[in-house]
Structure formats: structure tokens, C-alpha cells
Tab-separated table of C-alpha atoms in Angstrom:
chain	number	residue	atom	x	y	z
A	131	UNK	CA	-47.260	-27.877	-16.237
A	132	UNK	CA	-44.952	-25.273	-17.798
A	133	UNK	CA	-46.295	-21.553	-18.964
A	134	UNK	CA	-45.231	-19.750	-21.876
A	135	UNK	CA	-45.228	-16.634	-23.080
A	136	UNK	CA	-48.837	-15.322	-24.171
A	137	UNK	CA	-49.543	-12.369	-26.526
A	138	UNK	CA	-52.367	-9.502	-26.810
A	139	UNK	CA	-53.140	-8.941	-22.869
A	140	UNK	CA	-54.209	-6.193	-20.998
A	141	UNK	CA	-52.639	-5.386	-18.025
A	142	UNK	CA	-53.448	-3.020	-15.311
A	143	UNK	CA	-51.385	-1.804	-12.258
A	144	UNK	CA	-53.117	-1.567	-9.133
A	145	UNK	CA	-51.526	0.546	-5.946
A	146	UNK	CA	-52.636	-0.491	-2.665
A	147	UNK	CA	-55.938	-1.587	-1.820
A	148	UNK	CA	-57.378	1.383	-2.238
A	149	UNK	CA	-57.275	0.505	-5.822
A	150	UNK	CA	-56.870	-2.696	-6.150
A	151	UNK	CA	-60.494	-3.926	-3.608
A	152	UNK	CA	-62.698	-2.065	-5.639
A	153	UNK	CA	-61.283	-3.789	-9.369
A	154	UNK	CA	-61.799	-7.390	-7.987
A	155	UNK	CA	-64.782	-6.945	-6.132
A	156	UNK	CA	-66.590	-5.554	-9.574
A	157	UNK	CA	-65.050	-8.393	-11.260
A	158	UNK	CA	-66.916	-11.015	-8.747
A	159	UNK	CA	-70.072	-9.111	-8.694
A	160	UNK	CA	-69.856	-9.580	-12.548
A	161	UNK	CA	-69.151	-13.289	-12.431
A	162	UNK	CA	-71.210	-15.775	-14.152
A	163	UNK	CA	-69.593	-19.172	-13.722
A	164	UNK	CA	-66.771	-19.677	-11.474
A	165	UNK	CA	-64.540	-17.970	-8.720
A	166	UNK	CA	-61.317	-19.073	-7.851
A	167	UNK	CA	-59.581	-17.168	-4.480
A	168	UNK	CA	-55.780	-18.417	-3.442
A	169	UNK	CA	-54.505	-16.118	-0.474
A	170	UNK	CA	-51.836	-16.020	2.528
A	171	UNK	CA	-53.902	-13.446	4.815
A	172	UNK	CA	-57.462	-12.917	5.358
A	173	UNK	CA	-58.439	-11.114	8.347
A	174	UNK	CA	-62.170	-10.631	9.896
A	175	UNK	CA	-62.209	-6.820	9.336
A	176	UNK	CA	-63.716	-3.990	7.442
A	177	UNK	CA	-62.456	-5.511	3.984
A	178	UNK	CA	-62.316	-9.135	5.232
A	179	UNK	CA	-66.023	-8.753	5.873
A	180	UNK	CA	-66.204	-7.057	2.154
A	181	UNK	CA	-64.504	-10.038	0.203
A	182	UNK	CA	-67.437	-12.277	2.324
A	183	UNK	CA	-69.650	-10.156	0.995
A	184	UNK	CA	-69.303	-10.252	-2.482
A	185	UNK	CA	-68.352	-13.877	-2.830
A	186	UNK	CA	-71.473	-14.722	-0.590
A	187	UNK	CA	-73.690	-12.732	-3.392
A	188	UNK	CA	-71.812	-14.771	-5.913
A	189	UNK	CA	-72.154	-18.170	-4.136
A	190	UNK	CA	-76.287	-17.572	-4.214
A	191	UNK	CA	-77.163	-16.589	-7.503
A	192	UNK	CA	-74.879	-19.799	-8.493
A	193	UNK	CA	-71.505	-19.018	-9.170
A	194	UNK	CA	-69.085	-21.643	-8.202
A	195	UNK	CA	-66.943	-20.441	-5.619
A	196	UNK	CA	-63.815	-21.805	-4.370
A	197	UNK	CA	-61.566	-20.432	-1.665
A	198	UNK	CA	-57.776	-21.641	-0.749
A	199	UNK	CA	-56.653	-20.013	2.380
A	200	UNK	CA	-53.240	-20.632	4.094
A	201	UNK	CA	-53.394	-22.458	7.610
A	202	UNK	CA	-50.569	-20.019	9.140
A	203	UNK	CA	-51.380	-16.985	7.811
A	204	UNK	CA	-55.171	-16.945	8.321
A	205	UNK	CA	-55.922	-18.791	11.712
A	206	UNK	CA	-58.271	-16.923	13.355
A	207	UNK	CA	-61.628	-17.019	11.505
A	208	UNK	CA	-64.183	-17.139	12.904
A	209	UNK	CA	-66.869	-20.461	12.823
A	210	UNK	CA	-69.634	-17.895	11.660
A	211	UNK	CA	-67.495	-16.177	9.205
A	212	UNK	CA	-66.623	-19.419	7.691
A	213	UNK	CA	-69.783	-21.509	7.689
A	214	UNK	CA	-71.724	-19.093	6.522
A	215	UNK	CA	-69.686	-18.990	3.337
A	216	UNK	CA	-69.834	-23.339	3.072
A	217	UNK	CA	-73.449	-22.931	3.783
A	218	UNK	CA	-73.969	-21.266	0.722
A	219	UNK	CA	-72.302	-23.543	-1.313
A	220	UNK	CA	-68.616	-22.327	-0.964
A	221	UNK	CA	-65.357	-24.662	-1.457
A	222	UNK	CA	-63.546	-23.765	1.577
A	223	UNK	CA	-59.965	-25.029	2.142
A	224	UNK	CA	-57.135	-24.153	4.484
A	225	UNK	CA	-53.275	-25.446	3.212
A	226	UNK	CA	-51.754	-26.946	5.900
A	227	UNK	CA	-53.571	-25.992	9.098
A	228	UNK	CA	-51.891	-27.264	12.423
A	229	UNK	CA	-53.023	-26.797	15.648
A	230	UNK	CA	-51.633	-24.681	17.997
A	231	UNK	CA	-48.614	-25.261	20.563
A	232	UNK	CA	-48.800	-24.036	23.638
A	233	UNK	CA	-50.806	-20.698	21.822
A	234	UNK	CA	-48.185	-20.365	18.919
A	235	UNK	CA	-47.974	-20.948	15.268
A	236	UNK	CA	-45.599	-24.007	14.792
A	237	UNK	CA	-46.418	-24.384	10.867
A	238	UNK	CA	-43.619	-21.668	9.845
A	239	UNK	CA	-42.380	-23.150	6.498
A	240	UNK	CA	-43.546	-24.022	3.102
A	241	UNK	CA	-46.352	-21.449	3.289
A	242	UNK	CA	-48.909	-20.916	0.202
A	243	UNK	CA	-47.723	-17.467	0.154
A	244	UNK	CA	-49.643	-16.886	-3.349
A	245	UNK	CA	-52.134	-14.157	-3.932
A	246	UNK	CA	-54.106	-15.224	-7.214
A	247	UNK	CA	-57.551	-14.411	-7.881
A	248	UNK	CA	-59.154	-15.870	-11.136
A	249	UNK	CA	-62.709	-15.115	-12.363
A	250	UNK	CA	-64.461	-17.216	-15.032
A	251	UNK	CA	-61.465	-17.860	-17.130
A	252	UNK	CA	-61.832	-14.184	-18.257
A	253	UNK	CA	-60.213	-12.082	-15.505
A	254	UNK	CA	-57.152	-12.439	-13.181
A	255	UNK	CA	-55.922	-10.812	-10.512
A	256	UNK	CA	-52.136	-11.540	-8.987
A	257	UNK	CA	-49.794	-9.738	-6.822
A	258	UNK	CA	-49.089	-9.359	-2.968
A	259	UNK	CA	-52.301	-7.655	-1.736
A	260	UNK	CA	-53.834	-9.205	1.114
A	261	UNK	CA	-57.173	-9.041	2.713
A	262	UNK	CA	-57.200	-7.230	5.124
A	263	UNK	CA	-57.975	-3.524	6.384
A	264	UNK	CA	-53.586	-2.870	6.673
A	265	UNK	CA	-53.705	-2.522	3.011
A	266	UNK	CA	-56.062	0.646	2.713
A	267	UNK	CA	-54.524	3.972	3.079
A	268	UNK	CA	-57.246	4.766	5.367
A	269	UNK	CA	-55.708	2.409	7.981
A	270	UNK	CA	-52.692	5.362	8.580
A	271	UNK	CA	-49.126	5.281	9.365
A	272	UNK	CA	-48.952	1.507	9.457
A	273	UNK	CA	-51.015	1.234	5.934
A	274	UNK	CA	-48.346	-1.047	3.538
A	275	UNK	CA	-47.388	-0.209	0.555
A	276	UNK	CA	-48.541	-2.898	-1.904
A	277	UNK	CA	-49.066	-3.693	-5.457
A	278	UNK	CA	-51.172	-6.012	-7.833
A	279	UNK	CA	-52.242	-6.270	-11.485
A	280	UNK	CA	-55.494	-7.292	-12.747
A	281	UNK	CA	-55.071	-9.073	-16.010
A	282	UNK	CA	-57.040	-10.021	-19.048
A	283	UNK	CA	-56.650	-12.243	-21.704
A	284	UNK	CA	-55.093	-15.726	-23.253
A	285	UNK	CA	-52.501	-15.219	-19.837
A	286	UNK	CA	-55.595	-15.838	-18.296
A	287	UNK	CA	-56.281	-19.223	-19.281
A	288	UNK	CA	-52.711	-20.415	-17.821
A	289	UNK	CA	-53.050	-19.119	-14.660
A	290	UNK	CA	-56.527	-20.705	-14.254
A	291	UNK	CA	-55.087	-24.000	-15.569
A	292	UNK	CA	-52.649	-23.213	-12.868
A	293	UNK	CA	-54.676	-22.475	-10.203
A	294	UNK	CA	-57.136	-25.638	-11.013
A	295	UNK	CA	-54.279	-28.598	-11.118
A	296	UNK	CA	-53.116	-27.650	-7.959
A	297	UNK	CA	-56.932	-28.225	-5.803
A	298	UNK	CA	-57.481	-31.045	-4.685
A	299	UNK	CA	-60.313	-33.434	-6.344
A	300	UNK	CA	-64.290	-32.319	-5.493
A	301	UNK	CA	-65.831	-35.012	-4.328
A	302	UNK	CA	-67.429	-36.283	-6.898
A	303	UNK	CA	-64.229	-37.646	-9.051
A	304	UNK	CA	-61.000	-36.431	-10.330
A	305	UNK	CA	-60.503	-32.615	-11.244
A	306	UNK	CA	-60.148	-32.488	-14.408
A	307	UNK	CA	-59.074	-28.566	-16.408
A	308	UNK	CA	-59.334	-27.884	-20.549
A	309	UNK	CA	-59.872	-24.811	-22.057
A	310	UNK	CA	-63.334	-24.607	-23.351
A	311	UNK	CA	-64.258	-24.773	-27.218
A	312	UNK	CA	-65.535	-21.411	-27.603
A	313	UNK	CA	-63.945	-18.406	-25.235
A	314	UNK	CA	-65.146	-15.886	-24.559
A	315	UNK	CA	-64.586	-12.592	-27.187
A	316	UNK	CA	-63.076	-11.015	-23.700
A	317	UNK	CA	-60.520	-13.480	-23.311
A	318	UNK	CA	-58.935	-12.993	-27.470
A	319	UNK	CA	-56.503	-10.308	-27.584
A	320	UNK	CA	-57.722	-7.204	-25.623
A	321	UNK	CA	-54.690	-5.876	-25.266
A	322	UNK	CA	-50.963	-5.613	-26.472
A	323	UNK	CA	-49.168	-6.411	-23.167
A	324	UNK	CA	-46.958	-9.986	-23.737
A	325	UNK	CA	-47.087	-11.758	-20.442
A	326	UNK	CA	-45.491	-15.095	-19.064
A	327	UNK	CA	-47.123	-16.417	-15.596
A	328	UNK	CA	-44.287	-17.806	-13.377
A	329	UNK	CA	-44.496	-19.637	-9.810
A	330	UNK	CA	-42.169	-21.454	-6.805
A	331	UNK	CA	-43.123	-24.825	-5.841
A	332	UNK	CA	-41.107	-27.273	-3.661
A	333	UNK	CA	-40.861	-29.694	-7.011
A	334	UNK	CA	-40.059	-28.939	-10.719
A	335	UNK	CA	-40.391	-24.591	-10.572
A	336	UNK	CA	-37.834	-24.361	-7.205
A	337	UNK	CA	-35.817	-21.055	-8.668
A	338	UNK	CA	-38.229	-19.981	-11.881
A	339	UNK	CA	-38.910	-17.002	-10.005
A	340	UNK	CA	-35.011	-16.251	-8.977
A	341	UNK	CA	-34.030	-17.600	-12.798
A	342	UNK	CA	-35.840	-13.979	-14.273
A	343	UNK	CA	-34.611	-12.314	-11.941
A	344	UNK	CA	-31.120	-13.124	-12.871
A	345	UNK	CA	-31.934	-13.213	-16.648
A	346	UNK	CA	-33.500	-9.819	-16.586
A	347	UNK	CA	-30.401	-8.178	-14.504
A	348	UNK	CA	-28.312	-10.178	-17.122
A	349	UNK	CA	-30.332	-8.541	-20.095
A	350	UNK	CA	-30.631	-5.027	-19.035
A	351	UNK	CA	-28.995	-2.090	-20.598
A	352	UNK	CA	-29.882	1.351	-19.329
A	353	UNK	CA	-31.968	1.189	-15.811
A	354	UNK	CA	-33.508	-1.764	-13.013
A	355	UNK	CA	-35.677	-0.883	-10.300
A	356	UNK	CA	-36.437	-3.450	-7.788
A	357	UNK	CA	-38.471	-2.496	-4.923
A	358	UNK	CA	-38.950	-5.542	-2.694
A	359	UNK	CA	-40.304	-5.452	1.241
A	360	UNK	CA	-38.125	-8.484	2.338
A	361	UNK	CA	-34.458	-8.385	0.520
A	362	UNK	CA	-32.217	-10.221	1.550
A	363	UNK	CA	-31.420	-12.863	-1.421
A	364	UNK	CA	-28.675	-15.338	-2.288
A	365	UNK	CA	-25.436	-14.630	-3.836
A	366	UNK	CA	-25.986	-15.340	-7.315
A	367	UNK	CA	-29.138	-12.186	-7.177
A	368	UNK	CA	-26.595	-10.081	-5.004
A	369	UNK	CA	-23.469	-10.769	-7.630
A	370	UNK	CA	-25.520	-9.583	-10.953
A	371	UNK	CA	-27.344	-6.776	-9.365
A	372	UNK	CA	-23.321	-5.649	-8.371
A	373	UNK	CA	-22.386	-6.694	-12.091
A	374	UNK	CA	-25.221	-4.851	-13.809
A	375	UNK	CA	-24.308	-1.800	-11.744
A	376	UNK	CA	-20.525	-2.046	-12.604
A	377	UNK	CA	-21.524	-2.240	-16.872
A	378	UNK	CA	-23.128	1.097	-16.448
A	379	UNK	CA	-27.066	0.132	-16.075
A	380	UNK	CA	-28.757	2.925	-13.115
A	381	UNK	CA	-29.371	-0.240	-10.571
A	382	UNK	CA	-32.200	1.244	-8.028
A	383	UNK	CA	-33.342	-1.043	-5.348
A	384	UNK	CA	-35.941	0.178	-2.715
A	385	UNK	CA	-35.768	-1.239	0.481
A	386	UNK	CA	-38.033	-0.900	3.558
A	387	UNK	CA	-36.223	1.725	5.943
A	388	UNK	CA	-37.442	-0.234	9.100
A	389	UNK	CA	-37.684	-3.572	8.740
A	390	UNK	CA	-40.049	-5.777	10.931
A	391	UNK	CA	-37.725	-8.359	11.503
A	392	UNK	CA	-34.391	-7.418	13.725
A	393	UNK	CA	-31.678	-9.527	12.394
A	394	UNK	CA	-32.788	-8.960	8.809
A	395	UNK	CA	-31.893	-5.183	9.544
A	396	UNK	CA	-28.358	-6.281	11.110
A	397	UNK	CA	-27.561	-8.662	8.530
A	398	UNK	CA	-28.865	-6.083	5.847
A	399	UNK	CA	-25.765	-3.806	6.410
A	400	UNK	CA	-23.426	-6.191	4.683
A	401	UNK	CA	-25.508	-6.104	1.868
A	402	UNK	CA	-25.158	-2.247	1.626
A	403	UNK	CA	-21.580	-2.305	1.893
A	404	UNK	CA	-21.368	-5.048	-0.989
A	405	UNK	CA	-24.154	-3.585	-3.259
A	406	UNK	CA	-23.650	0.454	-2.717
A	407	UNK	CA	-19.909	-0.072	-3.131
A	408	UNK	CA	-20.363	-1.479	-6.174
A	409	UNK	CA	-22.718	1.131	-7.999
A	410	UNK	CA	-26.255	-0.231	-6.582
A	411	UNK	CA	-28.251	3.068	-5.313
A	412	UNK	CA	-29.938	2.032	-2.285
A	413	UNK	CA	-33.228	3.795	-1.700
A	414	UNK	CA	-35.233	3.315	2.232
A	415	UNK	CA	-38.746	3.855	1.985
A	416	UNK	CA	-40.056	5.314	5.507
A	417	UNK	CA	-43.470	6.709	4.792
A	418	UNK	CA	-45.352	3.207	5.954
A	419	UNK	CA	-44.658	-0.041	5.590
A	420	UNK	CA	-43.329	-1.542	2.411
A	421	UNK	CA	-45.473	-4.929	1.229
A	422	UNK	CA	-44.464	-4.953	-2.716
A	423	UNK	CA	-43.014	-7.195	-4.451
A	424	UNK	CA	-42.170	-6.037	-8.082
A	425	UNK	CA	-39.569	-4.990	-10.203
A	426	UNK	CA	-39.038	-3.691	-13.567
A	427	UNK	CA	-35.642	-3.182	-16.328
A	428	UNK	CA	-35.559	-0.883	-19.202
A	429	UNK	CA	-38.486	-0.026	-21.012
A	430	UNK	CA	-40.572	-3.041	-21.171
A	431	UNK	CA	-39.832	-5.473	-18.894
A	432	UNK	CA	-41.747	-5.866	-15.336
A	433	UNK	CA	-42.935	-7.920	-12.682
A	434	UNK	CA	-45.435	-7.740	-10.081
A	435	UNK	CA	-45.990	-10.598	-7.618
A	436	UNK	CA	-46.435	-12.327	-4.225
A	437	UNK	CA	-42.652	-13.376	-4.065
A	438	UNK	CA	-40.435	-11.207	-2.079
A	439	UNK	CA	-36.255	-11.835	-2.083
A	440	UNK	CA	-35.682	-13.871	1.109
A	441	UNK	CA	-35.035	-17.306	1.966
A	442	UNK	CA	-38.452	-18.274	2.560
A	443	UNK	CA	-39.687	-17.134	-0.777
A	444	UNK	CA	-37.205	-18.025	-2.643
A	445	UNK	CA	-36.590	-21.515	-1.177
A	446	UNK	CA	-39.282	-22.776	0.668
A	447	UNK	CA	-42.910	-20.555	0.049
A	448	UNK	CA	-45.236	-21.345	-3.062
A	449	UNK	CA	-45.239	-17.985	-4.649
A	450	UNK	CA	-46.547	-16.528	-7.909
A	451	UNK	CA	-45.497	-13.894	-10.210
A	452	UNK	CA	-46.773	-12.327	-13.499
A	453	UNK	CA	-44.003	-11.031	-16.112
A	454	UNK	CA	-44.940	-8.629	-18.217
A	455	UNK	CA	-43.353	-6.959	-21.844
A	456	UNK	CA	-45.380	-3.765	-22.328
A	457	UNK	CA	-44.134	-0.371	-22.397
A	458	UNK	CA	-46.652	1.704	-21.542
A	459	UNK	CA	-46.948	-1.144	-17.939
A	460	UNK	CA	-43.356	-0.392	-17.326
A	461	UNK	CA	-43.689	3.408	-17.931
A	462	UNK	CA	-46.612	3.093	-15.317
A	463	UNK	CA	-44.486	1.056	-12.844
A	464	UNK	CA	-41.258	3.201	-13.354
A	465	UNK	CA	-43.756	6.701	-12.649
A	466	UNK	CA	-44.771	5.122	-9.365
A	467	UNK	CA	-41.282	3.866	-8.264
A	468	UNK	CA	-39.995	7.125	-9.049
A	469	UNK	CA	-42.211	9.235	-7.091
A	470	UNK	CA	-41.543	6.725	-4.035
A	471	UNK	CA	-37.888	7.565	-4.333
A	472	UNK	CA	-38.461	10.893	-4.902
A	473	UNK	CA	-40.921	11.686	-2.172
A	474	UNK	CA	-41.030	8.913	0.876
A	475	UNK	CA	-36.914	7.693	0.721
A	476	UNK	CA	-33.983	8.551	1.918
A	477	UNK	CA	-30.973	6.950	-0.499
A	478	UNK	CA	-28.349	5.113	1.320
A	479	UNK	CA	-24.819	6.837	0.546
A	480	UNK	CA	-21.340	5.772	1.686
A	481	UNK	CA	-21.108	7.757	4.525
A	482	UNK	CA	-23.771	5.813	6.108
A	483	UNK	CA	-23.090	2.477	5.615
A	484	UNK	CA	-21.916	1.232	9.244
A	485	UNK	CA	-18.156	1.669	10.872
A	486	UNK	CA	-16.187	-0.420	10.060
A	487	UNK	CA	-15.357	-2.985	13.020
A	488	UNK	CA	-14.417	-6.065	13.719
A	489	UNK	CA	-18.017	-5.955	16.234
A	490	UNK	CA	-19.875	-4.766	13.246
A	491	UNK	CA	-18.174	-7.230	10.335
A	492	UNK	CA	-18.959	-9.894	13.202
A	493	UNK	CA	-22.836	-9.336	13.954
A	494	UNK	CA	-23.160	-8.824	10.135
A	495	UNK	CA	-21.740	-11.769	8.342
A	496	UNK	CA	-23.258	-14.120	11.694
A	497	UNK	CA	-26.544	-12.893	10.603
A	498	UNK	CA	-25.759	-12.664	6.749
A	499	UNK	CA	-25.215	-16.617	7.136
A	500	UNK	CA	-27.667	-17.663	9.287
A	501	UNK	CA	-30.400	-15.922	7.146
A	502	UNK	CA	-28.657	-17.399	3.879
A	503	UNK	CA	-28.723	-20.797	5.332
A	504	UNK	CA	-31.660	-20.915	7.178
A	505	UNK	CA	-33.530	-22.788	4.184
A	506	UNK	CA	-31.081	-25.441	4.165
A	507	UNK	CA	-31.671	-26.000	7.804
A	508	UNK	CA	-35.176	-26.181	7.525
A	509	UNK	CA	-34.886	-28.836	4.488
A	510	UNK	CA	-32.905	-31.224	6.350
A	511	UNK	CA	-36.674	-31.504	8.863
A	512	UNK	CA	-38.852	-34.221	7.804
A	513	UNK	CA	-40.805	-33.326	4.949
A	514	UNK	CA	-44.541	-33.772	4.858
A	515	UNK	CA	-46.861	-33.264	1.894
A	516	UNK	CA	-49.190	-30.476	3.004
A	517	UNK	CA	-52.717	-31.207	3.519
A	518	UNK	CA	-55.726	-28.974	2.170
A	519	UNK	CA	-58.424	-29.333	4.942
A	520	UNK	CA	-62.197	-28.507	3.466
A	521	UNK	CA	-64.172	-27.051	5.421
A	522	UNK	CA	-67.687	-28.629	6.060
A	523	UNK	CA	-70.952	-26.724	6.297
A	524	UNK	CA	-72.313	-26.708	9.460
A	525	UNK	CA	-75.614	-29.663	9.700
A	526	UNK	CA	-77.767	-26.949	11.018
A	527	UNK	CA	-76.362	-23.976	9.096
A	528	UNK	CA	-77.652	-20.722	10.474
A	529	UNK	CA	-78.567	-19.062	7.477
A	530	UNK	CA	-78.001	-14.814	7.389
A	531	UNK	CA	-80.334	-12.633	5.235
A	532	UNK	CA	-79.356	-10.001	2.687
A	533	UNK	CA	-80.004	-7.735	4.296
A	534	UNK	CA	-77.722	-8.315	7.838
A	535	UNK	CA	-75.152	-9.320	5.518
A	536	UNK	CA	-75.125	-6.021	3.667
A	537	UNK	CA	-75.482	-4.256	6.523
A	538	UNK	CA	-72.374	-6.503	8.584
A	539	UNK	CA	-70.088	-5.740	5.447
A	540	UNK	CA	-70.599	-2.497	3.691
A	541	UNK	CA	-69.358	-2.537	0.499
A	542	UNK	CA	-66.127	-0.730	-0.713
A	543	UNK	CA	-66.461	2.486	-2.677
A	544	UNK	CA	-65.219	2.501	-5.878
């Protein structure tokens, strides 16, 4: 399957999930056929309770519901929290599950990182939002930062086709996708946004997401903002951000000012030295965690997705992104970006890049190339195809009312 370009969308930005909860929940109360859910996290919280909810009201008034959760990234739910959602007639698969190893997580790589969210052929939601309660301002200090779009229009039909070829047959026979006769008068042209729906698999789309990236620093003229939670790509990203700088275009890249993961933050000072020495303004974002994944380039070209700049999502994750050609989106994404910068980061200048040393230059470039070649590594192991495990309703299902459920997962305010 290969996307193209699609004309006469509607896009909408949607910060955090403060914003971005309320938007798909109405769009799954208003669903009439068919819900399709892909995520990496979904946690047994406030909102996690929420999302069960709202597709459990959908599931009993006869909306097909299917669910694709990933096996690493959402092990812990519960047999009740589950079941209760098969019971009522919900498709519920896990990618990859493994059991545990001595209490750890051994299934590290390949990850169905995607965040896609597709509601009777009419509606779309992608980005990096997770579910979970971390993503709500409310939670405080550790709140992330995080973005998605909510989409509508003929884009729509791709990333449904998209989301449909890659589940597994139903039982009943071979799963079969076409775009119905008549769509709905929703789905025509309701807005003037051109968008192009992009993903990373481990077969034919390895580097689509990486090969815009590199086009779009390539193509711009005046201004790029990237602001990206895990950055640490490979050489070819690193060399035309540097070259895009050094032919005059304002390169802006916002980074997170703590990063979670120690060696990224060691082997993150060589990138400063190569990137702020050659024009790139490097902005840290310390008011809470940073979770986005987007980017934009002059006036009308942006992208919001699941797919951060690291080895394991550009080399080894599947990952999804929506491009987007629309000026008033990218005047949107640029106001947002801007008042990060402006308010919550401190820019990274020469004077504090590190020391130079031969201790520093040695820690750096050991964990610049272990991070770089990681992915290789990890494609020599045996390969496996990854296994979607459905899960079964219980034979004696013990069935909740309306009521307790309402009451177990209030809804969230819009």
C-alpha cells in the first residue's frame, strides 16, 4: 500500500490531552458504524478508565469496535478492565505480548509505537498522545507535553485503509477493505488543508518518515522548527539540518532539557557542538516533560506524529505520521512552538556547550556510536514476525451496569 497526497481536509491541532481527550471521545460517542483504536500506552487510570468508557457505550448500542494495543507498552491491564470490554463485543488485541523474565519487559524492539484512532471512515485522529492520566495538565510538574491532530476528510479514507490491512483476519474469513460507493457528505472536501499520511514498517516504508524529513530540510527557505522529545538521529538528518542552517534558513530545534534516558543526555552534547556550531539554535524545554513529535518549515509545511528522531523510531518501531500543506495549520503550529521557546526554554549558546576534553570528546562520541548503532545490533537478533494475541471474552463474563460503569469512569469535561 502506498499513500498519496489528498486534497480539501480539515485539520485540527490538538495540545495535550487536555484538548485532545475531549475531541475523540465526542467523536466515539458520535459513532455509528465502526471504531478503530491503535496505541503504545494505555494505563488503568482516570482517562484509561474514560477511553473504557466511551468505547464500552459504543460497543452496546452496536458499533464495531476494535482495539490494537502494544504488548510492551501496555502490560498491566487488568482481567476486569479487559474482559469487560470483549464481553461486550470488543476486538481486543495485544502486538507482540511476551511474558515476563524474571519481572522485566524482555520485548524491547520493534514496538507498535503508533497512535491512530479512526472513526467510521469519517474522522481520524493521529499523533503521540497516549492514554493515560501523564498527558493532562492536571497531572502537574511531570504532565508531558504532547501533540495530536484530529483530521477529516478523503486523508481519512487512507489511513483507515491503512489501519484495516494491517489486522489480522476476524474469524470468519479474510479481511477484506474498499471504500464504500457512497461516502459520506462529511468525508468530501471539508476543508482546504492538503495532507499525505506516512508510516515506518520493518518492510517496504523503512525511512518514509526520515525521507520528509530530509526533503523538507532540503526544500526550506526562510525558517524549520522541529521540536522532538527523543533526538538523537542519524547523520544524514544531522548533516541537512547543519546545511539548511549554513544557506541562511532560522533552523530551531526544541529539545527536552532533561532527558529520561542518561546516555542520550551524554551523547547529546556532541550533537550540540556539531549542530549549534553550525547555525542550528538549540532550544531546552524545562517546564515538564517533552512527549511531541512534530515539526514544521516555512509557511505551509508540517507534521505531527507518533515518530520521534532516535534509533528505535527511526529503525526499528512502526510509527505513523500525518503531513500536512496548510497555512493557517502551520501558522497554528509555529504560534505554539514559539510561545514554548519563548516562555518554558532556555536556548543552548556556545558558551555552554561542554569543555572541551579529551574525557568529554571520549564519553561523547562512545555514546554518540553506541546509540547510532544500536539498531544495527539489534537487527543482526533473530527476527520473528510479531504476533497479535486476541483477547477472548471470559465464558462466564461478569457483566457491569451503566450505571457502575459511569460512575467507575467519569467522563472528561469538555
Amino acid at each position: 500500500m502506498k499513500c498519496s497526497w489528498q486534497n480539501g481536509n480539515r485539520i485540527q491541532l490538538l495540545e495535550n490531552g487536555d484538548s485532545y481527550y475531549p475531541a475523540l471521545f465526542r467523536a466515539v460517542d458520535r459513532a455509528q458504524r465502526k471504531v478503530t483504536l491503535e496505541t503504545f500506552i494505555w494505563f488503568e487510570d482516570d482517562v484509561g478508565w474514560q477511553l473504557h468508557a466511551v468505547l464500552l457505550k459504543a460497543a452496546r448500542r452496536g458499533v464495531e469496535v476494535e482495539v490494537l494495543l502494544d504488548g510492551y507498552g501496555s502490560p498491566d491491564l487488568s482481567d476486569r478492565f479487559v474482559h469487560e470490554l470483549s464481553s461486550a463485543g470488543v476486538i481486543f488485541r495485544y502486538y507482540d505480548p511476551r511474558p515476563r523474565l524474571l519481572g522485566m519487559r524482555t520485548n524491547l524492539f520493534r514496538r507498535m509505537h503508533r497512535k491512530i484512532v479512526v472513526v467510521d471512515e469519517t474522522t481520524a485522529f493521529v499523533g503521540g498522545i497516549n492514554y493515560s492520566a501523564e498527558h493532562m495538565t492536571s497531572y502537574g510538574p511531570e504532565a508531558k507535553q504532547d501533540y495530536a491532530v484530529q483530521v477529516e476528510g478523503p486523508v481519512v479514507l487512507d489511513i483507515a485503509q491503512f489501519v484495516q490491512q494491517n489486522l489480522p483476519a476476524s474469524e470468519s474469513g479474510r479481511r477484506h477493505w474498499r471504500r464504500r460507493r457512497h461516502q459520506p457528505e462529511v468525508n468530501q472536501h471539508p476543508g482546504e488543508a492538503q495532507a499525505l499520511f506516512v508510516w515506518r514498517d520493518n518492510f517496504d516504508h523503512r525511512d518514509d518518515i526520515e525521507r520528509h524529513y530530509l526533503k523538507m530540510l532540503a526544500n526550506a527557505r526562510r525558517e524549520v522548527i522541529i521540536a522532538n522529545a527523543y533526538f538523537f538521529p542519524g547523520y544524514r538528518l544531522l548533516h541537512a539540518m547543519r546545511s539548511a542552517a549554513r544557506r541562511g534558513v532560522r533552523v530551531k530545534l526544541i529539545v527536552q532539557g532533561e532527558p529520561d534516558i542518561p546516555i542520550v543526555k551524554v551523547g547529546a552534547r556532541l550533537l550540540y557542538n556539531y549542530l549549534v556550531k553550525g547555525g542550528v539554535q538549540i532550544f531546552e524545554y524545562h517546564r515538564r516533560p517533552l512527549h511531541g513529535k512534530v515539526a514544521l518549515a516555512d509557511d505551509h509545511w508540517a507534521t505531527v506524529g507518533s515518530s520521534n528522531l532516535d534509533p528505535l523510531s527511526l529503525s526499528l518501531n512502526l510509527e505513523a505520521n500525518l503531513i500536512v500543506h496548510d497555512r493557517d495549520f502551520n501558522q497554528t503550529l509555529r504560534d505554539n512552538l514559539n510561545t514554548l521557546i519563548q516562555q518554558d526554554c532556555r536556548q543552548v549558546d556556545r558558551s555552554m556547550l561542554p569543555r572541551r576534553s579529551w574525557w568529554n570528546l571520549g564519553r561523547s562520541v562512545l555514546a554518540f556510536h553506541f546509540l547510532r548503532h544500536f539498531p544495527a545490533w539489534v537487527g543482526w537478533l533473530p527476527a520473528h514476525t510479531p504476533k497479535m494475541a486476541q483477547v477472548k471474552p471470559p465464558a462466564q463474563p461478569e457483566m457491569e451496569t451503566q450505571d457502575r460503569t459511569q460512575t467507575d469512569s467519569p467522563e472528561v469535561k469538555s
